[in-house]
Amino acid sequence: MIQVAQILFILSVLVILHEFGHYITAKMFKVRVEKFYLFMDAGFSLVKKKIGETEWGIGWLPLGGYVKLSGMIDESMDTEQMNAPAEPWEFRSKPAWQRLIIMLGGIIVNVILAWLIFTIMYSTVGQKFISTAKIQENGLAFGEVGQKAGFRNGDKILSVDGKHQPSFNRMTLDVLLGDKVEVERNGEKVEVILTDEMKGEIISKEGKEFVGPRTTNIKIDSIVPNSNAMKSGLKAGDNIVEINNSKIIFFDELRDALTKHKNDSVNLSVNRNNQIIKINALVSKEGTLGFIQNTKLLKEDYEVNNQLSFGQAVPAAVKESWSLLVYNVKQFKLILRPKTEAYKHVQSPIGIARRLPDTWNWEFIWNFTALFSIGLAFMNLLPIPGLDGGHALFTIVEMITGKKLSDKAAGYVQTAGMIILLTLMALTFGKDIYQLVVDKLL
């Protein structure tokens, strides 16, 4: 329920402020706003109240929201008013430049919101990120999919497409979005190039076990019940120092050794209470023993917190907002490359909610709201009929050519756009709902 509450709160903030961007610019140019709705009121609304010329309400379907402007064909698909002569207070009677500003009003507010949130966060709690330099002091550990892509345990990523990334989370994203990865391997520079197919494999595993810190801590935190580790006599607190008489320094070395001995027995040297004992254990067909490694939180070990003054936070927030917009463009391009199959992993609010923490954390919520706000701004910039970008595109064409799309043609275009958007929503929501049901049943 906490996850649901978080996503509803974030969506409500973003939708209200996005639609307020359209509302305030419409009022600036004296366009009548007939409705202002949070969520869609298809058939009926949960709450509504008319104040002045505007009906304010909350719909029952949490798929965005809308403002209905007089004299405009929008999500409501109300075309009756278009048959009458244009009135001075109608959207269609305004100059193209004013209509363009109204269409971009929501996007502008989304960008300003992200910039404002980042400014406040940076100047209060600080600019926090996982340090690439700290996390790969001993090199990086790669899972099976990472090694298949051409990386090796111990590699240090120097740059992606010639650019060094100080944030580790951004660096791993850069690897998927870039073309050439330069790593340091045994003191030499090596270039790794990921194919679209390999990127697709990493994405399909949601990045799990792709890359992480190369830890020297091989201490057992807990034993899986009825596992081979339990049957062999391994206990929580044990520290594995050798496997088959070969010294183990890094956890990835143990993992690789176990992978080579699937369905076979291995001899372990274990440090237990400062005494070395020998244990014979059977490795499962998956290449595991059945214990959970004792790891420290990344925040404690690798986080950097830059404390910024308000004057420093303002440009840093602008830079971060722009950077996120660029990442959205790159991720969209990745989705359009069929071999990556990234399009299969586009998520609805249901899928996003499942990834949110199950505890209420205001710092996380506001940072995520800012990130999501830039994503919403980018999505609405797409020149798809039915989105702000689609309306803006036709308005820009009108400003260049001097020719306006007829109301009849605009109706057809809006209908086609809504069909496309509703189809995409149905697919993404359907996929996430199906996955939710499967996870609950299995």
C-alpha positions as semicolon CSV with decimal commas, in nm:
position;residue;x (nm);y (nm);z (nm)
1;M;0,000;0,000;0,000
2;I;0,292;0,237;0,068
3;Q;0,414;0,187;-0,288
4;V;0,065;0,262;-0,426
5;A;0,036;0,572;-0,207
6;Q;0,376;0,696;-0,326
7;I;0,301;0,658;-0,697
8;L;-0,042;0,821;-0,656
9;F;0,116;1,113;-0,470
10;I;0,389;1,157;-0,732
11;L;0,144;1,131;-1,024
12;S;-0,097;1,374;-0,858
13;V;0,175;1,636;-0,808
14;L;0,304;1,599;-1,163
15;V;-0,037;1,594;-1,332
16;I;-0,175;1,890;-1,137
17;L;0,130;2,106;-1,205
18;H;0,154;1,998;-1,570
19;E;-0,209;2,086;-1,633
20;F;-0,165;2,407;-1,433
21;G;0,097;2,505;-1,692
22;H;-0,171;2,485;-1,961
23;Y;-0,426;2,653;-1,735
24;I;-0,217;2,955;-1,638
25;T;-0,096;3,023;-1,994
26;A;-0,454;2,991;-2,123
27;K;-0,570;3,244;-1,864
28;M;-0,281;3,474;-1,960
29;F;-0,419;3,492;-2,313
30;K;-0,783;3,508;-2,196
31;V;-0,881;3,159;-2,317
32;R;-1,176;3,009;-2,132
33;V;-1,091;2,694;-1,936
34;E;-1,402;2,477;-1,911
35;K;-1,254;2,188;-1,710
36;F;-0,948;2,114;-1,496
37;Y;-0,925;1,746;-1,401
38;L;-0,680;1,531;-1,209
39;F;-0,709;1,184;-1,368
40;M;-0,963;1,100;-1,637
41;D;-1,337;1,125;-1,575
42;A;-1,450;0,880;-1,845
43;G;-1,823;0,840;-1,777
44;F;-1,817;0,994;-1,432
45;S;-1,600;1,181;-1,184
46;L;-1,526;1,114;-0,817
47;V;-1,539;1,480;-0,719
48;K;-1,630;1,793;-0,910
49;K;-1,716;2,154;-0,837
50;K;-1,769;2,448;-1,068
51;I;-1,591;2,767;-0,968
52;G;-1,650;3,055;-1,205
53;E;-1,627;2,931;-1,563
54;T;-1,417;2,623;-1,477
55;E;-1,526;2,281;-1,350
56;W;-1,262;2,141;-1,115
57;G;-1,264;1,768;-1,049
58;I;-1,095;1,433;-0,988
59;G;-1,159;1,147;-1,228
60;W;-1,169;0,780;-1,140
61;L;-0,911;0,661;-1,396
62;P;-0,550;0,747;-1,293
63;L;-0,422;0,804;-1,646
64;G;-0,296;1,160;-1,633
65;G;-0,540;1,449;-1,639
66;Y;-0,648;1,736;-1,862
67;V;-0,771;2,091;-1,898
68;K;-1,050;2,146;-2,149
69;L;-1,012;2,472;-2,338
70;S;-1,298;2,634;-2,526
71;G;-1,253;2,604;-2,901
72;M;-0,999;2,321;-2,900
73;I;-1,023;1,956;-3,000
74;D;-0,851;1,770;-2,717
75;E;-0,880;1,450;-2,512
76;S;-1,253;1,510;-2,463
77;M;-1,304;1,481;-2,843
78;D;-1,579;1,745;-2,817
79;T;-1,622;1,873;-3,174
80;E;-1,970;2,027;-3,149
81;Q;-1,845;2,371;-3,047
82;M;-1,619;2,376;-3,355
83;N;-1,925;2,402;-3,583
84;A;-2,014;2,748;-3,449
85;P;-1,824;3,068;-3,535
86;A;-1,511;3,126;-3,326
87;E;-1,555;3,338;-3,014
88;P;-1,286;3,576;-2,879
89;W;-1,238;3,362;-2,564
90;E;-1,176;3,041;-2,763
91;F;-0,840;2,876;-2,818
92;R;-0,886;2,861;-3,194
93;S;-0,932;3,239;-3,219
94;K;-0,590;3,314;-3,072
95;P;-0,273;3,378;-3,275
96;A;-0,055;3,074;-3,345
97;W;0,226;3,193;-3,115
98;Q;-0,014;3,217;-2,821
99;R;-0,155;2,872;-2,891
100;L;0,198;2,734;-2,907
101;I;0,284;2,878;-2,565
102;I;-0,035;2,731;-2,418
103;M;0,050;2,389;-2,564
104;L;0,403;2,402;-2,422
105;G;0,293;2,541;-2,085
106;G;0,270;2,199;-1,917
107;I;0,612;2,091;-2,042
108;I;0,770;2,417;-1,925
109;V;0,622;2,373;-1,577
110;N;0,753;2,012;-1,561
111;V;1,107;2,131;-1,637
112;I;1,082;2,420;-1,387
113;L;0,950;2,178;-1,122
114;A;1,247;1,943;-1,165
115;W;1,490;2,237;-1,153
116;L;1,321;2,372;-0,838
117;I;1,322;2,034;-0,659
118;F;1,687;1,966;-0,740
119;T;1,782;2,317;-0,627
120;I;1,611;2,269;-0,290
121;M;1,747;1,917;-0,242
122;Y;2,105;2,011;-0,333
123;S;2,104;2,315;-0,103
124;T;1,956;2,123;0,193
125;V;2,039;1,750;0,202
126;G;2,316;1,778;-0,059
127;Q;2,391;1,635;-0,402
128;K;2,426;1,262;-0,342
129;F;2,551;0,992;-0,578
130;I;2,739;0,661;-0,575
131;S;3,101;0,735;-0,664
132;T;3,243;0,554;-0,966
133;A;3,596;0,606;-0,832
134;K;3,516;0,460;-0,490
135;I;3,314;0,165;-0,614
136;Q;3,585;0,043;-0,851
137;E;3,890;0,093;-0,633
138;N;3,947;-0,285;-0,655
139;G;3,800;-0,305;-1,003
140;L;3,450;-0,426;-1,085
141;A;3,287;-0,767;-1,063
142;F;3,077;-0,878;-1,362
143;G;2,813;-1,144;-1,375
144;E;2,775;-1,400;-1,651
145;V;2,602;-1,159;-1,889
146;G;2,868;-0,892;-1,830
147;Q;3,153;-1,133;-1,900
148;K;2,975;-1,259;-2,209
149;A;2,965;-0,898;-2,330
150;G;3,344;-0,878;-2,311
151;F;3,410;-0,743;-1,963
152;R;3,638;-0,918;-1,714
153;N;3,643;-0,920;-1,336
154;G;3,883;-0,653;-1,217
155;D;3,813;-0,417;-1,509
156;K;3,782;-0,048;-1,429
157;I;3,557;0,151;-1,660
158;L;3,741;0,467;-1,763
159;S;3,495;0,621;-2,008
160;V;3,195;0,560;-2,234
161;D;3,218;0,721;-2,579
162;G;3,514;0,921;-2,449
163;K;3,329;1,062;-2,147
164;H;3,407;0,978;-1,783
165;Q;3,105;0,954;-1,554
166;P;3,164;1,022;-1,181
167;S;2,824;0,872;-1,084
168;F;2,830;0,492;-1,088
169;N;2,457;0,454;-1,152
170;R;2,481;0,690;-1,449
171;M;2,793;0,514;-1,569
172;T;2,617;0,177;-1,592
173;L;2,336;0,348;-1,784
174;D;2,593;0,511;-2,013
175;V;2,728;0,164;-2,096
176;L;2,385;0,059;-2,227
177;L;2,327;0,385;-2,413
178;G;2,678;0,429;-2,551
179;D;2,885;0,255;-2,817
180;K;3,246;0,229;-2,700
181;V;3,349;0,147;-2,344
182;E;3,713;0,198;-2,248
183;V;3,833;-0,009;-1,951
184;E;4,159;-0,049;-1,765
185;R;4,256;-0,418;-1,755
186;N;4,581;-0,530;-1,592
187;G;4,729;-0,183;-1,639
188;E;4,632;-0,158;-2,005
189;K;4,348;0,022;-2,183
190;V;4,102;-0,209;-2,358
191;E;3,799;-0,118;-2,568
192;V;3,471;-0,309;-2,526
193;I;3,189;-0,267;-2,776
194;L;2,840;-0,392;-2,686
195;T;2,612;-0,513;-2,965
196;D;2,239;-0,439;-2,959
197;E;2,177;-0,808;-2,892
198;M;2,403;-0,801;-2,589
199;K;2,240;-0,483;-2,461
200;G;1,908;-0,661;-2,501
201;E;2,030;-0,950;-2,288
202;I;2,144;-0,714;-2,013
203;I;1,811;-0,529;-2,025
204;S;1,614;-0,855;-2,018
205;K;1,783;-0,940;-1,688
206;E;1,709;-0,586;-1,564
207;G;2,081;-0,535;-1,514
208;K;2,091;-0,791;-1,233
209;E;2,442;-0,924;-1,172
210;F;2,569;-0,725;-1,471
211;V;2,822;-0,524;-1,272
212;G;2,899;-0,435;-0,914
213;P;3,184;-0,359;-0,676
214;R;3,461;-0,617;-0,648
215;T;3,432;-0,690;-0,280
216;T;3,690;-0,871;-0,069
217;N;3,431;-0,959;0,193
218;I;3,330;-1,327;0,158
219;K;3,162;-1,348;0,494
220;I;2,837;-1,544;0,517
221;D;2,541;-1,347;0,645
222;S;2,282;-1,625;0,650
223;I;2,229;-1,982;0,529
224;V;1,939;-2,079;0,302
225;P;1,729;-2,350;0,476
226;N;1,778;-2,705;0,341
227;S;2,055;-2,585;0,109
228;N;2,385;-2,754;0,032
229;A;2,554;-2,492;0,250
230;M;2,344;-2,599;0,549
231;K;2,404;-2,967;0,481
232;S;2,780;-2,912;0,457
233;G;2,797;-2,741;0,796
234;L;2,861;-2,382;0,684
235;K;2,738;-2,125;0,936
236;A;2,654;-1,758;0,945
237;G;2,971;-1,561;1,021
238;D;3,201;-1,799;0,833
239;N;3,451;-1,634;0,600
240;I;3,559;-1,844;0,298
241;V;3,932;-1,802;0,229
242;E;4,012;-2,094;-0,006
243;I;3,837;-2,322;-0,254
244;N;4,012;-2,644;-0,365
245;N;4,334;-2,513;-0,203
246;S;4,327;-2,193;-0,418
247;K;4,324;-1,868;-0,221
248;I;4,012;-1,655;-0,262
249;I;4,046;-1,278;-0,226
250;F;3,742;-1,144;-0,412
251;F;3,385;-1,271;-0,397
252;D;3,365;-1,293;-0,778
253;E;3,654;-1,544;-0,769
254;L;3,446;-1,769;-0,543
255;R;3,143;-1,727;-0,770
256;D;3,344;-1,813;-1,082
257;A;3,500;-2,117;-0,913
258;L;3,158;-2,248;-0,806
259;T;3,026;-2,198;-1,160
260;K;3,303;-2,428;-1,289
261;H;3,204;-2,700;-1,042
262;K;2,827;-2,725;-1,093
263;N;2,686;-3,054;-0,959
264;D;3,027;-3,130;-0,810
265;S;3,190;-3,117;-0,468
266;V;3,442;-2,853;-0,360
267;N;3,676;-2,828;-0,063
268;L;3,645;-2,502;0,128
269;S;3,880;-2,345;0,381
270;V;3,671;-2,137;0,620
271;N;3,778;-1,888;0,884
272;R;3,545;-1,944;1,179
273;N;3,619;-1,750;1,496
274;N;3,982;-1,704;1,383
275;Q;4,027;-2,078;1,324
276;I;4,064;-2,237;0,979
277;I;3,844;-2,540;0,925
278;K;3,795;-2,758;0,619
279;I;3,447;-2,819;0,476
280;N;3,338;-3,033;0,182
281;A;3,030;-2,890;0,006
282;L;2,818;-2,986;-0,295
283;V;2,764;-2,717;-0,559
284;S;2,413;-2,694;-0,706
285;K;2,334;-2,713;-1,076
286;E;2,302;-2,331;-1,069
287;G;2,658;-2,297;-0,938
288;T;2,563;-2,194;-0,584
289;L;2,599;-2,331;-0,231
290;G;2,298;-2,165;-0,072
291;F;2,418;-1,879;0,142
292;I;2,372;-1,501;0,139
293;Q;2,682;-1,286;0,139
294;N;2,729;-1,029;0,414
295;T;2,748;-0,698;0,229
296;K;2,744;-0,341;0,351
297;L;2,509;-0,082;0,209
298;L;2,644;0,101;-0,094
299;K;2,542;0,428;0,069
300;E;2,773;0,365;0,360
301;D;3,071;0,259;0,151
302;Y;3,053;0,447;-0,176
303;E;2,821;0,747;-0,149
304;V;2,947;1,099;-0,207
305;N;2,750;1,396;-0,074
306;N;2,841;1,734;-0,219
307;Q;2,708;2,005;0,014
308;L;2,614;2,297;-0,212
309;S;2,517;2,652;-0,129
310;F;2,198;2,789;-0,285
311;G;2,408;2,977;-0,540
312;Q;2,589;2,655;-0,635
313;A;2,270;2,448;-0,631
314;V;2,089;2,659;-0,894
315;P;2,329;2,588;-1,187
316;A;2,383;2,230;-1,065
317;A;2,005;2,173;-1,076
318;V;1,982;2,318;-1,427
319;K;2,267;2,091;-1,539
320;E;2,100;1,786;-1,382
321;S;1,763;1,866;-1,542
322;W;1,926;1,901;-1,884
323;S;2,126;1,581;-1,831
324;L;1,807;1,386;-1,750
325;L;1,639;1,521;-2,063
326;V;1,936;1,401;-2,272
327;Y;1,914;1,058;-2,105
328;N;1,544;1,039;-2,196
329;V;1,630;1,107;-2,560
330;K;1,899;0,837;-2,557
331;Q;1,671;0,584;-2,388
332;F;1,397;0,655;-2,643
333;K;1,646;0,589;-2,923
334;L;1,737;0,260;-2,752
335;I;1,369;0,162;-2,742
336;L;1,345;0,225;-3,119
337;R;1,626;-0,026;-3,187
338;P;1,438;-0,359;-3,223
339;K;1,737;-0,586;-3,154
340;T;1,772;-0,452;-2,800
341;E;1,406;-0,546;-2,730
342;A;1,404;-0,252;-2,489
343;Y;1,046;-0,177;-2,598
344;K;0,937;-0,487;-2,406
345;H;1,047;-0,329;-2,079
346;V;0,856;0,000;-2,101
347;Q;0,656;0,024;-1,779
348;S;0,324;0,170;-1,673
349;P;0,273;0,341;-1,333
350;I;0,189;-0,008;-1,197
351;G;0,531;-0,140;-1,294
352;I;0,701;0,174;-1,163
353;A;0,514;0,152;-0,832
354;R;0,641;-0,202;-0,777
355;R;0,998;-0,070;-0,789
356;L;0,941;0,199;-0,528
357;P;1,057;0,140;-0,169
358;D;0,802;0,000;0,076
359;T;0,878;0,274;0,330
360;W;0,786;0,640;0,300
361;N;1,100;0,847;0,236
362;W;1,051;1,213;0,147
363;E;1,405;1,255;0,014
364;F;1,357;0,967;-0,229
365;I;1,005;1,077;-0,325
366;W;1,105;1,431;-0,417
367;N;1,413;1,318;-0,611
368;F;1,201;1,062;-0,796
369;T;0,933;1,327;-0,862
370;A;1,195;1,551;-1,024
371;L;1,326;1,264;-1,236
372;F;0,972;1,162;-1,335
373;S;0,885;1,525;-1,415
374;I;1,161;1,543;-1,675
375;G;1,039;1,211;-1,817
376;L;0,686;1,350;-1,844
377;A;0,818;1,664;-2,014
378;F;1,006;1,455;-2,270
379;M;0,711;1,225;-2,336
380;N;0,484;1,522;-2,400
381;L;0,740;1,672;-2,637
382;L;0,705;1,373;-2,871
383;P;0,529;1,483;-3,192
384;I;0,247;1,232;-3,150
385;P;-0,113;1,349;-3,211
386;G;-0,290;1,365;-2,878
387;L;0,023;1,476;-2,691
388;D;0,133;1,836;-2,638
389;G;0,415;1,780;-2,886
390;G;0,167;1,679;-3,155
391;H;-0,040;1,996;-3,106
392;A;0,279;2,206;-3,096
393;L;0,409;2,050;-3,419
394;F;0,095;2,138;-3,616
395;T;0,102;2,489;-3,471
396;I;0,467;2,537;-3,571
397;V;0,389;2,412;-3,924
398;E;0,102;2,664;-3,935
399;M;0,338;2,944;-3,827
400;I;0,584;2,849;-4,103
401;T;0,341;2,783;-4,389
402;G;0,059;3,015;-4,290
403;K;-0,188;2,731;-4,341
404;K;-0,399;2,595;-4,056
405;L;-0,518;2,235;-4,030
406;S;-0,894;2,219;-4,084
407;D;-1,115;2,131;-3,787
408;K;-1,226;1,813;-3,964
409;A;-0,867;1,702;-4,028
410;A;-0,770;1,799;-3,672
411;G;-1,049;1,576;-3,542
412;Y;-0,923;1,280;-3,745
413;V;-0,564;1,338;-3,634
414;Q;-0,665;1,369;-3,268
415;T;-0,873;1,049;-3,293
416;A;-0,581;0,859;-3,448
417;G;-0,345;0,991;-3,181
418;M;-0,579;0,889;-2,898
419;I;-0,615;0,539;-3,045
420;I;-0,235;0,504;-3,059
421;L;-0,190;0,632;-2,703
422;L;-0,470;0,419;-2,558
423;T;-0,334;0,111;-2,735
424;L;0,014;0,170;-2,593
425;M;-0,134;0,227;-2,247
426;A;-0,339;-0,091;-2,271
427;L;-0,030;-0,291;-2,370
428;T;0,196;-0,153;-2,095
429;F;-0,070;-0,170;-1,824
430;G;-0,173;-0,517;-1,938
431;K;0,185;-0,642;-1,926
432;D;0,246;-0,502;-1,578
433;I;-0,086;-0,628;-1,442
434;Y;-0,015;-0,975;-1,584
435;Q;0,332;-0,976;-1,426
436;L;0,184;-0,862;-1,095
437;V;-0,068;-1,149;-1,099
438;V;0,197;-1,404;-1,197
439;D;0,430;-1,288;-0,919
440;K;0,150;-1,315;-0,663
441;L;0,044;-1,664;-0,774
442;L;0,385;-1,822;-0,818
